[in-house]
Coordinates of C-alpha atoms and ligand atoms in Angstrom, one line a residue:
Chain A
M1 CA -3.7 -23.9 5.1
A2 CA -6.7 -23.1 7.3
D3 CA -9.8 -21.7 5.7
M4 CA -9.9 -18.1 6.7
R5 CA -13.4 -17.4 5.4
V6 CA -16.2 -16.6 7.8
N7 CA -19.9 -16.4 7.3
L8 CA -21.4 -13.4 9.0
C9 CA -25.2 -13.7 9.0
G10 CA -25.2 -14.9 5.4
V11 CA -22.4 -12.7 4.1
E12 CA -19.2 -14.5 3.3
L13 CA -16.1 -12.6 4.3
K14 CA -12.6 -13.6 2.9
N15 CA -11.3 -13.4 6.4
P16 CA -12.6 -12.2 9.8
V17 CA -10.8 -8.8 9.6
I18 CA -13.0 -5.8 9.0
T19 CA -11.7 -2.2 9.2
A20 CA -13.7 -0.1 11.7
S21 CA -16.0 2.8 10.9
G22 CA -14.4 6.2 11.1
T23 CA -10.9 4.9 11.0
F24 CA -10.6 3.8 7.4
G25 CA -12.5 6.4 5.5
Y26 CA -14.0 4.8 2.4
G27 CA -11.0 2.5 1.7
H28 CA -9.2 4.6 -1.0
E29 CA -7.2 6.4 1.6
F30 CA -5.4 3.0 2.3
Q31 CA -5.1 1.9 -1.3
D32 CA -1.5 3.3 -1.5
F33 CA -0.5 0.9 1.3
Y34 CA -2.2 -2.3 0.1
P35 CA -5.1 -3.4 -2.1
V36 CA -8.1 -3.1 0.2
G37 CA -9.6 -6.2 -1.4
K38 CA -7.4 -8.2 0.9
L39 CA -9.6 -7.3 3.8
G40 CA -12.6 -9.3 5.1
G41 CA -14.6 -6.1 4.9
I42 CA -14.7 -2.4 5.2
S43 CA -17.1 -0.6 7.5
C44 CA -17.4 2.9 6.0
K45 CA -17.3 6.2 7.9
G46 CA -20.6 6.8 9.7
T47 CA -23.1 8.2 7.2
T48 CA -26.0 10.4 8.0
L49 CA -29.1 11.3 5.9
L50 CA -27.7 14.8 5.1
E51 CA -24.2 16.1 5.0
R52 CA -22.8 16.9 8.5
P53 CA -20.0 19.3 9.3
G54 CA -19.1 17.6 12.6
N55 CA -17.6 19.3 15.6
P56 CA -15.1 22.1 15.6
S57 CA -11.4 21.3 16.1
P58 CA -9.4 20.2 18.1
R59 CA -11.1 16.9 17.6
I60 CA -8.2 14.6 18.5
A61 CA -6.4 14.0 21.8
E62 CA -3.8 11.4 22.7
T63 CA -4.4 9.4 25.9
P64 CA -2.2 6.7 27.5
S65 CA -2.3 3.8 25.0
G66 CA -5.3 5.3 23.2
M67 CA -7.0 8.4 21.9
L68 CA -10.1 10.5 22.2
N69 CA -12.0 11.8 19.2
S70 CA -14.9 14.2 18.8
V71 CA -15.2 14.2 15.0
G72 CA -18.9 14.3 15.4
L73 CA -19.8 12.3 12.3
Q74 CA -18.5 14.7 9.7
N75 CA -19.6 13.0 6.4
P76 CA -21.0 14.0 3.0
G77 CA -24.5 12.4 3.6
V78 CA -25.9 9.1 2.3
E79 CA -26.6 10.4 -1.3
A80 CA -22.9 11.4 -1.8
F81 CA -21.8 8.1 -0.2
V82 CA -23.8 6.1 -2.7
T83 CA -23.1 8.1 -5.8
E84 CA -19.5 9.4 -5.2
L85 CA -17.8 7.0 -2.8
L86 CA -19.4 3.6 -3.2
P87 CA -18.5 3.2 -7.0
W88 CA -14.8 3.0 -6.3
M89 CA -15.3 0.6 -3.4
R90 CA -17.4 -1.7 -5.7
E91 CA -14.4 -2.0 -8.0
Q92 CA -12.1 -3.4 -5.2
D93 CA -13.8 -6.8 -4.7
V94 CA -14.3 -6.1 -1.0
T95 CA -17.3 -6.6 1.3
V96 CA -18.7 -3.1 2.0
I97 CA -20.6 -2.5 5.2
A98 CA -22.4 0.9 5.3
N99 CA -22.4 2.4 8.8
I100 CA -25.4 4.6 9.4
A101 CA -26.1 7.2 12.2
G102 CA -28.8 9.7 12.9
S103 CA -30.6 11.8 15.4
S104 CA -34.1 10.4 15.0
V105 CA -35.6 7.0 14.2
E106 CA -36.9 8.6 11.0
D107 CA -33.4 9.4 9.9
Y108 CA -32.3 5.8 10.3
V109 CA -35.4 4.4 8.6
A110 CA -34.9 6.8 5.6
M111 CA -31.3 5.6 5.3
A112 CA -32.3 2.0 5.5
E113 CA -34.8 2.6 2.6
R114 CA -32.1 4.4 0.6
L115 CA -29.5 1.7 1.0
N116 CA -31.8 -1.4 0.7
D117 CA -31.2 -1.8 -3.1
E118 CA -27.6 -0.5 -3.3
D119 CA -24.6 -2.7 -3.9
I120 CA -23.5 -3.0 -0.3
Q121 CA -23.4 -6.2 1.6
M122 CA -24.5 -5.2 5.1
V123 CA -25.7 -2.2 7.2
E124 CA -24.1 -1.5 10.5
M125 CA -26.3 0.7 12.6
N126 CA -24.4 3.0 15.0
I127 CA -26.8 3.6 18.0
S128 CA -24.3 5.6 20.1
C129 CA -25.7 8.8 18.7
P130 CA -27.9 11.1 20.8
N131 CA -31.7 10.7 20.2
V132 CA -32.7 14.3 19.9
R133 CA -36.4 13.6 20.7
E134 CA -35.5 11.7 23.9
G135 CA -33.5 14.6 25.4
G136 CA -30.3 13.6 23.7
A137 CA -29.8 10.2 25.5
S138 CA -28.0 7.8 23.2
F139 CA -30.3 5.4 21.4
G140 CA -28.1 2.6 22.6
T141 CA -28.6 3.2 26.3
S142 CA -32.1 1.8 26.7
T143 CA -33.5 -1.5 25.7
A144 CA -36.8 0.1 24.7
M145 CA -35.1 2.5 22.3
I146 CA -33.0 -0.3 20.9
E147 CA -36.0 -2.5 20.2
D148 CA -37.9 0.4 18.7
I149 CA -35.2 1.6 16.3
T150 CA -34.1 -1.9 15.3
S151 CA -37.5 -3.2 14.5
Q152 CA -38.4 -0.1 12.5
V153 CA -35.1 -0.2 10.5
K154 CA -35.5 -4.0 9.9
R155 CA -39.0 -3.4 8.4
K156 CA -37.4 -1.3 5.6
L157 CA -34.1 -3.0 5.3
T158 CA -35.5 -6.1 3.7
N159 CA -32.6 -7.0 1.4
K160 CA -29.5 -6.6 3.6
P161 CA -28.5 -8.0 7.0
L162 CA -28.6 -5.5 9.8
M163 CA -25.7 -5.4 12.3
V164 CA -26.4 -3.2 15.4
K165 CA -23.3 -1.5 16.8
L166 CA -23.5 -1.3 20.6
T167 CA -22.2 1.4 22.8
P168 CA -20.2 0.3 25.9
N169 CA -21.5 3.3 27.9
V170 CA -24.2 1.2 29.5
T171 CA -24.6 -0.8 32.8
N172 CA -25.4 -4.1 31.1
I173 CA -24.4 -4.6 27.5
G174 CA -25.8 -8.1 27.5
D175 CA -29.3 -6.6 27.9
M176 CA -28.8 -4.2 25.0
A177 CA -27.6 -7.0 22.7
A178 CA -30.6 -9.1 23.7
A179 CA -32.9 -6.2 22.9
A180 CA -31.4 -5.9 19.4
E181 CA -31.7 -9.6 18.8
A182 CA -35.3 -9.7 20.0
A183 CA -36.1 -6.8 17.5
G184 CA -34.6 -8.7 14.6
A185 CA -31.0 -7.7 14.4
D186 CA -28.9 -10.1 12.3
A187 CA -25.7 -9.4 14.1
V188 CA -24.3 -7.1 16.8
S189 CA -20.9 -5.4 16.7
L190 CA -19.2 -4.0 19.8
I191 CA -17.7 -1.8 21.2
N192 CA -18.1 1.7 20.1
T193 CA -16.0 4.3 21.9
L194 CA -16.1 5.0 25.7
T195 CA -17.0 8.6 26.5
G196 CA -14.0 10.3 28.0
M197 CA -12.3 13.7 28.6
R198 CA -8.9 15.3 29.0
I199 CA -8.2 18.7 30.5
N200 CA -5.3 21.1 29.8
I201 CA -4.1 21.9 33.4
R202 CA -2.7 25.3 32.4
T203 CA -5.8 26.7 30.6
R204 CA -8.2 24.5 32.6
R205 CA -10.0 23.9 29.3
P206 CA -10.9 20.5 27.9
V207 CA -8.4 19.5 25.2
L208 CA -11.2 18.7 22.8
R209 CA -13.2 21.7 21.6
N210 CA -16.3 19.5 22.1
N211 CA -15.3 19.0 25.7
T212 CA -15.8 15.2 25.7
G213 CA -14.9 12.6 23.1
G214 CA -14.9 8.9 22.4
M215 CA -12.0 6.8 23.7
S216 CA -10.5 4.0 21.6
G217 CA -7.2 2.2 21.2
P218 CA -5.3 -0.5 23.1
A219 CA -6.4 0.9 26.5
V220 CA -10.0 -0.1 25.9
F221 CA -9.2 -3.7 24.7
P222 CA -9.8 -5.5 28.0
V223 CA -13.2 -3.8 28.4
A224 CA -14.1 -4.9 24.9
V225 CA -13.1 -8.5 25.4
R226 CA -15.2 -8.7 28.6
M227 CA -18.2 -7.2 26.8
V228 CA -17.9 -9.5 23.8
R229 CA -17.8 -12.4 26.1
D230 CA -20.9 -11.1 28.0
V231 CA -22.8 -10.6 24.8
Y232 CA -21.7 -13.9 23.3
K233 CA -23.3 -15.6 26.3
R234 CA -26.6 -13.8 25.9
V235 CA -27.4 -13.9 22.2
K236 CA -27.5 -16.5 19.3
I237 CA -26.8 -14.0 16.5
P238 CA -23.1 -13.5 15.5
V239 CA -21.0 -11.0 17.4
V240 CA -18.4 -8.8 15.8
G241 CA -15.7 -7.8 18.3
L242 CA -13.8 -4.6 18.3
G243 CA -12.2 -2.1 20.6
G244 CA -8.4 -1.7 20.9
I245 CA -7.4 -4.6 18.7
S246 CA -3.9 -3.9 17.4
T247 CA -2.2 -7.3 16.9
W248 CA -3.2 -10.7 15.6
E249 CA -2.9 -12.0 19.2
D250 CA -5.6 -9.5 20.2
A251 CA -7.8 -10.6 17.3
V252 CA -7.5 -14.3 18.2
E253 CA -8.3 -13.4 21.9
M254 CA -11.4 -11.5 20.7
M255 CA -12.6 -14.5 18.7
I256 CA -12.1 -16.9 21.6
A257 CA -14.2 -14.5 23.7
G258 CA -17.0 -15.0 21.2
A259 CA -16.4 -13.0 18.1
T260 CA -17.3 -14.4 14.6
A261 CA -15.3 -11.5 13.0
I262 CA -13.3 -8.6 14.4
Q263 CA -12.7 -5.0 13.4
I264 CA -9.5 -2.9 13.5
G265 CA -9.9 0.8 14.2
T266 CA -7.4 3.1 15.9
A267 CA -4.5 0.7 15.2
N268 CA -4.8 1.7 11.5
F269 CA -3.4 5.2 12.3
R270 CA -0.2 4.0 14.0
D271 CA 0.4 1.3 11.5
P272 CA -1.4 1.5 8.2
Y273 CA -0.7 -2.2 7.7
A274 CA -2.2 -3.2 11.0
A275 CA -5.2 -5.0 9.5
I276 CA -3.0 -6.9 7.0
K277 CA -0.6 -8.0 9.7
V278 CA -3.5 -9.2 11.8
I279 CA -4.8 -11.3 8.9
E280 CA -1.3 -12.8 8.2
G281 CA -0.7 -13.5 11.9
M282 CA -4.1 -15.2 12.3
E283 CA -3.3 -17.4 9.3
R284 CA 0.0 -18.5 10.8
F285 CA -1.7 -19.1 14.2
A286 CA -4.5 -21.2 12.7
D287 CA -1.9 -23.4 10.9
E288 CA 0.2 -23.7 14.0
Q289 CA -2.9 -24.8 15.9
G290 CA -3.9 -27.2 13.2
L291 CA -7.3 -25.6 12.6
S292 CA -9.1 -26.4 9.4
S293 CA -11.1 -23.2 9.7
I294 CA -10.6 -20.0 11.6
T295 CA -14.2 -20.2 12.7
E296 CA -13.1 -22.9 15.1
L297 CA -11.8 -20.2 17.4
T298 CA -15.1 -18.5 18.0
G299 CA -16.4 -18.7 21.6
T300 CA -13.9 -21.4 22.7
L301 CA -13.2 -19.6 25.9
N302 CA -12.8 -22.0 28.8
E303 CA -13.8 -20.0 31.8
W304 CA -12.6 -20.7 35.4
Chain B
M1 CA 1.6 6.0 -5.5
R2 CA 1.0 9.1 -3.4
Y3 CA 2.5 8.1 -0.1
T4 CA 4.0 5.1 1.6
Q5 CA 5.2 3.8 4.9
E6 CA 9.0 3.6 5.1
Y7 CA 11.6 2.5 7.6
T8 CA 14.1 5.3 7.1
T9 CA 17.6 5.6 8.7
L10 CA 18.8 8.6 10.6
V11 CA 22.0 9.6 8.9
A12 CA 22.7 12.9 10.6
K13 CA 21.4 14.7 13.6
D14 CA 22.2 18.1 15.0
E15 CA 20.8 20.6 17.5
L16 CA 20.2 23.9 15.8
A17 CA 19.2 25.8 19.0
A18 CA 18.2 24.6 22.5
G19 CA 15.5 22.0 22.0
I20 CA 15.4 22.3 18.2
Y21 CA 16.7 19.3 16.2
R22 CA 17.5 18.7 12.6
F23 CA 17.3 15.1 11.2
C24 CA 18.6 14.0 7.9
L25 CA 17.0 10.7 7.0
K26 CA 17.8 8.2 4.2
A27 CA 14.3 7.8 2.7
P28 CA 14.5 6.5 -0.9
A29 CA 10.8 6.1 -1.4
I30 CA 9.6 9.2 0.4
S31 CA 12.2 11.5 -1.1
R32 CA 11.3 10.3 -4.6
L33 CA 7.6 11.3 -4.1
A34 CA 8.1 14.5 -2.0
V35 CA 7.5 18.1 -2.9
A36 CA 8.0 21.3 -0.9
G37 CA 5.3 22.0 1.7
Q38 CA 4.5 18.3 2.4
F39 CA 4.9 16.6 5.7
V40 CA 5.6 13.1 7.2
Q41 CA 4.0 11.3 10.2
V42 CA 6.7 10.1 12.6
L43 CA 6.2 7.0 14.7
V44 CA 7.2 7.4 18.3
E45 CA 7.7 4.4 20.6
G46 CA 5.1 4.4 23.4
K47 CA 2.8 6.9 21.7
Q48 CA -0.5 5.9 20.0
L49 CA -0.5 8.6 17.3
R50 CA 2.2 9.6 14.9
R51 CA 3.6 13.1 15.0
P52 CA 3.2 15.3 11.9
I53 CA 6.5 17.1 10.9
S54 CA 7.1 19.2 7.8
L55 CA 9.8 18.5 5.2
A56 CA 12.5 21.0 5.5
G57 CA 14.6 19.5 2.8
I58 CA 14.3 17.0 -0.1
D59 CA 17.4 15.7 -1.8
K60 CA 16.2 13.3 -4.6
Q61 CA 19.8 12.5 -5.7
A62 CA 21.0 11.5 -2.2
E63 CA 17.5 10.0 -1.5
T64 CA 17.3 11.9 1.8
I65 CA 14.8 14.2 3.5
T66 CA 15.4 16.7 6.3
I67 CA 13.0 17.4 9.1
I68 CA 13.4 20.0 11.8
F69 CA 11.4 19.9 15.0
E70 CA 11.1 21.5 18.4
I71 CA 10.5 19.7 21.6
R72 CA 6.9 20.5 22.6
G73 CA 5.8 17.5 24.6
E74 CA 6.4 13.8 25.2
G75 CA 6.3 12.8 21.6
T76 CA 8.8 15.3 20.3
D77 CA 11.0 14.7 23.4
R78 CA 11.2 11.1 22.5
M79 CA 12.0 11.9 18.9
A80 CA 14.9 14.0 20.1
K81 CA 16.4 10.9 21.7
F82 CA 16.9 9.1 18.3
V83 CA 20.6 8.6 17.5
V84 CA 22.4 8.4 14.1
G85 CA 21.9 4.9 12.7
D86 CA 18.4 4.4 14.3
T87 CA 15.5 3.3 12.2
V88 CA 12.7 5.9 12.0
D89 CA 9.3 4.7 10.9
L90 CA 7.6 7.4 8.7
V91 CA 4.4 7.6 6.7
G92 CA 4.7 10.2 3.9
P93 CA 5.0 12.4 2.0
L94 CA 1.6 13.7 3.0
G95 CA -0.4 16.8 2.2
N96 CA -0.3 18.8 -1.0
G97 CA 2.6 21.2 -0.5
F98 CA 2.9 24.7 -1.8
P99 CA 1.5 25.3 -5.3
L100 CA 4.7 27.3 -6.3
P101 CA 3.1 29.8 -8.6
D102 CA 5.3 32.0 -10.8
A103 CA 6.4 35.0 -8.8
K104 CA 8.9 37.8 -9.4
H105 CA 9.0 39.0 -5.8
P106 CA 7.9 36.3 -3.4
V107 CA 8.1 36.9 0.3
L108 CA 8.4 33.8 2.6
I109 CA 7.5 34.4 6.2
G110 CA 8.1 32.0 9.1
G111 CA 7.4 32.2 12.8
G112 CA 9.6 30.1 15.0
I113 CA 9.3 26.4 14.2
G114 CA 7.3 27.5 11.1
N115 CA 10.5 28.5 9.4
P116 CA 11.9 25.0 8.4
P117 CA 9.2 24.2 5.8
L118 CA 10.1 27.5 4.0
L119 CA 13.6 26.2 3.1
P120 CA 12.5 24.2 0.1
L121 CA 10.5 27.2 -1.1
A122 CA 13.5 29.5 -0.7
E123 CA 15.5 27.0 -2.8
H124 CA 12.8 27.1 -5.5
Y125 CA 12.6 30.9 -5.7
G126 CA 16.3 31.6 -5.1
N127 CA 17.5 35.2 -5.5
A128 CA 14.0 36.4 -6.2
A129 CA 12.8 35.6 -2.7
T130 CA 12.9 37.5 0.5
V131 CA 12.7 35.4 3.7
I132 CA 11.4 37.1 6.8
S133 CA 12.0 34.8 9.9
G134 CA 10.8 35.7 13.3
F135 CA 12.0 34.2 16.6
R136 CA 11.5 35.0 20.3
T137 CA 15.1 35.8 20.9
A138 CA 18.5 35.6 19.2
S139 CA 19.4 32.2 20.8
A140 CA 16.3 30.6 19.3
A141 CA 17.1 31.9 15.8
I142 CA 17.8 29.1 13.3
L143 CA 18.5 28.6 9.6
Q144 CA 19.7 32.1 8.7
E145 CA 22.8 30.7 6.9
E146 CA 20.7 28.1 5.1
F147 CA 18.2 30.8 3.9
A148 CA 21.1 33.0 2.7
A149 CA 22.7 30.1 0.9
T150 CA 19.6 29.7 -1.4
G151 CA 20.3 33.2 -2.7
A152 CA 17.3 34.7 -1.0
T153 CA 17.5 37.9 1.0
A154 CA 17.1 36.7 4.6
V155 CA 15.6 39.2 7.1
L156 CA 15.9 38.1 10.8
C157 CA 13.4 39.4 13.3
T158 CA 13.4 38.9 17.1
D159 CA 10.6 39.8 19.4
D160 CA 13.0 41.1 22.0
G161 CA 15.3 42.8 19.6
T162 CA 18.4 40.7 20.6
A163 CA 19.2 40.2 16.9
G164 CA 18.1 41.7 13.6
F165 CA 14.9 43.7 13.2
A166 CA 13.4 44.3 16.6
G167 CA 9.7 43.3 16.4
F168 CA 7.3 40.9 14.7
T169 CA 7.4 39.5 11.2
T170 CA 4.2 41.4 10.5
Q171 CA 6.0 44.7 11.2
A172 CA 9.0 43.6 9.1
L173 CA 6.7 42.7 6.3
E174 CA 5.0 46.1 6.4
A175 CA 8.4 47.8 6.4
H176 CA 9.4 45.6 3.4
L177 CA 6.3 46.4 1.5
A178 CA 6.8 50.2 1.9
T179 CA 9.8 50.1 -0.3
N180 CA 9.7 46.8 -2.2
P181 CA 7.4 45.1 -4.7
C182 CA 5.8 41.8 -3.7
D183 CA 3.5 39.5 -5.6
L184 CA 3.4 36.4 -3.4
I185 CA 3.4 35.7 0.3
C186 CA 3.9 32.2 1.7
A187 CA 3.7 31.8 5.5
C188 CA 4.0 29.2 8.2
G189 CA 3.8 29.9 11.9
P190 CA 1.5 30.6 14.8
M191 CA -2.1 31.4 13.8
P192 CA -2.2 34.9 15.2
M193 CA 0.9 35.8 13.1
M194 CA -0.6 34.2 10.0
S195 CA -3.9 35.9 10.6
R196 CA -2.3 39.3 10.7
L197 CA -0.2 38.5 7.6
A198 CA -3.3 37.5 5.7
D199 CA -4.9 40.9 6.6
I200 CA -1.8 42.7 5.2
A201 CA -1.8 40.6 2.1
E202 CA -5.4 41.2 1.4
K203 CA -5.1 44.9 2.0
N204 CA -2.3 45.1 -0.5
G205 CA -3.9 42.6 -3.0
I206 CA -1.1 40.1 -2.7
L207 CA -1.7 36.4 -3.3
C208 CA -1.0 34.7 0.0
Y209 CA -0.7 31.1 1.1
L210 CA -0.8 29.8 4.7
S211 CA 0.4 26.5 6.0
L212 CA -2.0 25.3 8.7
E213 CA -1.6 22.9 11.6
E214 CA -4.2 20.7 13.3
R215 CA -4.2 17.6 15.5
M216 CA -4.1 14.5 13.3
G217 CA -5.2 11.0 13.7
C218 CA -4.0 9.4 10.4
G219 CA -2.5 12.2 8.2
F220 CA -3.9 10.8 5.0
G221 CA -7.6 11.6 5.0
A222 CA -9.2 8.5 6.7
C223 CA -10.2 9.9 10.1
V224 CA -11.4 13.4 9.5
G225 CA -9.7 14.4 12.7
C226 CA -7.9 17.5 11.3
A227 CA -10.8 19.6 10.2
V228 CA -10.6 23.4 9.6
D229 CA -13.2 25.8 8.4
I230 CA -12.5 26.8 4.8
R231 CA -14.5 29.4 2.7
D232 CA -15.1 28.6 -0.9
E233 CA -15.5 31.2 -3.8
N234 CA -19.2 31.6 -3.0
G235 CA -18.5 32.4 0.6
N236 CA -19.8 29.0 1.9
I237 CA -17.9 27.6 4.8
K238 CA -17.0 24.0 4.7
R239 CA -14.9 21.8 6.9
K240 CA -11.8 20.6 5.1
K241 CA -9.0 18.3 6.1
V242 CA -5.6 19.9 6.9
C243 CA -3.9 16.6 5.9
T244 CA -5.4 16.0 2.4
D245 CA -7.0 19.3 1.4
G246 CA -4.0 21.3 2.9
P247 CA -1.9 21.9 4.8
V248 CA -1.4 24.9 2.5
F249 CA -4.5 27.0 1.9
L250 CA -5.1 30.4 0.2
S251 CA -5.3 33.0 3.0
K252 CA -8.7 34.2 1.8
E253 CA -10.1 30.7 2.1
V254 CA -9.1 30.4 5.8
V255 CA -11.8 31.3 8.2
R256 CA -10.0 33.1 11.0
Ligands
FAD401 C1 1.2 19.6 9.0 C2 2.0 19.8 10.2 C3 3.4 20.1 10.1 C4 4.1 20.3 11.3 N1 5.5 20.5 11.1 C5 6.3 20.7 12.2 C6 7.7 20.9 12.0 O1 8.2 20.9 10.9 N2 8.4 21.0 13.1 C7 7.8 21.0 14.4 O2 8.6 21.1 15.4 N3 6.5 20.8 14.6 C8 5.7 20.7 13.5 N4 4.4 20.5 13.7 C9 3.8 20.4 15.0 C10 4.1 19.1 15.7 O3 3.4 18.1 15.0 C11 3.8 19.1 17.2 O4 4.6 20.0 17.8 C12 3.9 17.7 17.8 O5 2.9 16.8 17.2 C13 3.8 17.8 19.3 O6 3.9 16.4 19.8 P1 4.3 16.2 21.3 O7 4.0 14.8 21.6 O8 5.7 16.6 21.5 O9 3.3 17.2 22.1 P2 2.0 16.8 22.9 O10 1.4 18.2 23.2 O11 2.3 15.9 24.0 O12 1.1 16.1 21.8 C14 -0.2 15.6 22.1 C15 -0.9 15.3 20.8 O13 -1.3 16.6 20.2 C16 -0.7 16.7 18.9 N5 -0.2 18.0 18.8 C17 0.4 18.8 19.7 N6 0.7 20.0 19.2 C18 0.4 20.0 17.9 C19 0.5 20.9 16.8 N7 1.0 22.1 16.9 N8 0.0 20.5 15.6 C20 -0.5 19.3 15.4 N9 -0.6 18.4 16.4 C21 -0.2 18.7 17.6 C22 0.4 15.6 18.9 O14 0.7 15.2 17.6 C23 -0.2 14.6 19.8 O15 -1.1 13.8 19.1 C24 3.6 20.3 12.5 C25 2.2 20.0 12.7 C26 1.4 19.8 11.5 C27 0.0 19.5 11.7
FMN402 C1 -11.6 9.0 14.6 C2 -12.6 8.0 14.9 C3 -13.9 8.1 14.2 C4 -14.9 7.2 14.4 N1 -16.1 7.3 13.7 C5 -17.0 6.3 13.9 C6 -18.2 6.4 13.1 O1 -18.4 7.3 12.3 N2 -19.2 5.4 13.3 C7 -19.0 4.4 14.2 O2 -19.9 3.5 14.3 N3 -17.9 4.3 14.9 C8 -16.9 5.3 14.8 N4 -15.7 5.2 15.5 C9 -15.6 4.1 16.5 C10 -14.8 2.9 15.9 O3 -15.4 2.3 14.8 C11 -14.6 1.8 17.0 O4 -15.8 1.3 17.4 C12 -13.8 2.3 18.2 O5 -12.8 3.2 17.8 C13 -13.2 1.1 19.0 O6 -12.3 0.4 18.2 P1 -10.7 0.7 18.1 O7 -10.2 0.8 19.6 O8 -10.1 -0.5 17.4 O9 -10.5 2.0 17.4 C14 -14.7 6.1 15.3 C15 -13.5 6.0 16.0 C16 -12.4 6.9 15.8 C17 -11.1 6.7 16.5
FES403 S1 -5.5 13.4 10.0 FE1 -7.0 11.9 9.5 S2 -8.1 12.9 8.1 FE2 -6.6 14.3 8.4

C-alpha cells in the first residue's frame, strides 16, 4: 500500500487530508461519526484574541453548488481555545492546526506569543480579515501588509511553523504568496472564501443579515485549482490546497495542481464522512497508480 | 453516541394538506437515539446543504420516525418527490429536544408547520395536555385527529375563521387561561406568534419553552451558522447555537 504520510514544513501528517477552519469546529462535533484521529489534521475554527460574538443571523445562504456564510468569526477567544477546547483535541492523536484571525497586527502577534508554547503543531494565519487601521481593507489584499504581518508574527512564533492562509479576493494571488514566502512563511494555504451576495427579490434585502458573505463549496473548486497552480509555480514553500473539494478525485486534482496537502470544508456539512471518503479514495487511487507515496502526486501537472 | 448518519427507507408517505407531506421512515439507529423536540437533517439531491426537519413521531419498537414538512422552496419541493421505498439520507437526531418538566396542565401551541413537533409532546402529557393549533384556513389544518388520539384536548384555530376558533393561537390561549389553570407552555411556530405567547406566559408567570428555527450549515455545532441571541440569568446576551444549544429555549432567555 502506498505511504499516505506527507511532510508539511516539518510536521508529519498521517495523510494529506486536513479539515478546514470553520467547518469542523474543534473536532469533537464529528467524533460521533468517526474517530478524528484518522485525519491528517484539523484546522480549528478561527480564533481571535478575545471572544467574538460574530455577525447577526441569518448567516447562511445556499447558492448553486455552494453556500455563503457570514459567521463573522464567532469564537470564544484564544484563552478558552487553549484551556477548554485544546485538551480534548490533544487526546485524539491528531495534528492540530490553530487558525488565528484579528483586526490589527498586534492581535496576531499577541496570539502568536500565546500559542508558541502550546501543544499544537502549526499555526494557520487567516489574513482575509479587515485591517481596522488600514480602513478595513483585508490584510491579505496587499503585498506590503502581508509582508509586515507575516514577519512580525514569525518573530514571535519561534516554535511552530506558520502557514499563511490566502484570500482569493485579489488580482494576483501569486504575488501574495511570494510576499508571504519572502517574509518567512513556512507554508501557504488557499483559498479562503470568495466574497459574494444573494438578494431576496421580494423584499429586495440581502439574504444574509451582514449583506455579504464568503462563498465556498463545489462552485469555487475550479478557481481554487487555478490559484493553487499559480501559487505552486511562484513559491518554494509547500502549498495546501482547498476550496470546493468534495470527492477524492477533487483532492487528487488539487495535489496534481501543486498541493502538498488539501483541506475539506463545506463538503463536511453535506456528508459528515466526506474527509474519510477522500482519504480512502486517495489510498485506492495511489495503489491503482502504483505510487509508493502519495507525495508523488504533488505538482505533477503537465500543462499544454 | 449522540447522533449518526443513516440511510433510512421511506415506508409510508401521505399528503396531509396541499403541499404538506408526512413521511414515515425506517430508521433503526436514529429512532433508538431520538427524543421529542429533536430534528434531523435531510439530504436533498442537487442541494449543497441538508434541510432541518423536526421529528413528529418516534416509534422505538417499530424503529421508525415520522417527519412532516411543508413545501417552502426547492429543497422541500424535491423532498416531496420521494416515493415509498426510496432511501433517504439523514443525519440525526440533532438538538436537545423539549425538557419535559412535570406539569399538571401543560398547553402546547403550534402555528402552521410548527404543529408537528408538538405531537410527541402531546403523547407524553396525554389527557393532561391542551393543544392549541393555529392555521391560516380550514384546508391547511392538519393533525387534529392525531392530537385528539393522544388524549389531549385539541383546540383548532383558523385565522380566517373557516374552522374552529376564529383568530390567532394567542387569542385562544388568553381565552383558555381565563377559565383554566396552566403551568407550562411549549410552542413552535412563526416568531411573531411565539414572541406574543412569551409575553402572555411571562405576564401570567407560566414556564414557557419556545422551539426556534435558524438557517443551518451542519446541524451539529461545527459551523456556528445558526446563532441566536440568548440572555443568561444575569441578563448578559450571548450568541448560542440553535442546533446544539437549542432548538428549544426558555422564553425568557430568547432575545426578541
Ligand atoms: C430545527 C428546525 C426544525 C424544522 N422543522 C421543520 C418541520 O418539522 N417541518 C417543516 O416543514 N419545516 C421545518 N423547518 C423549516 C425547514 O427547515 C425549511 O422550511 C426548509 O429548510 C426550507 O428549505 P427549502 O429548500 O424548501 O427552501 P429555500 O428557501 O429554498 O431554502 C434555502 C436555504 O434556507 C434554509 N431555510 C429556509 N427556510 C428556513 C427555515 N424556516 N428554517 C431554517 N432554514 C431555512 C434552507 O434549509 C436552505 O439552506 C425546521 C427548521 C429548523 C431550523
Ligand atoms: C461556515 C464557514 C466558516 C468558516 N470559518 C473560517 C474561519 O474561521 N477561518 C478561516 O480561515 N476560514 C474559514 N472558512 C473558510 C474555509 O476554511 C475554507 O477556506 C473555504 O470554505 C473554502 O473551502 P471549501 O469550499 O472546502 O469550504 C469558513 C468557511 C465556512 C463555510
Ligand atoms: S448549524 Fe452548524 S453550528 Fe448550528
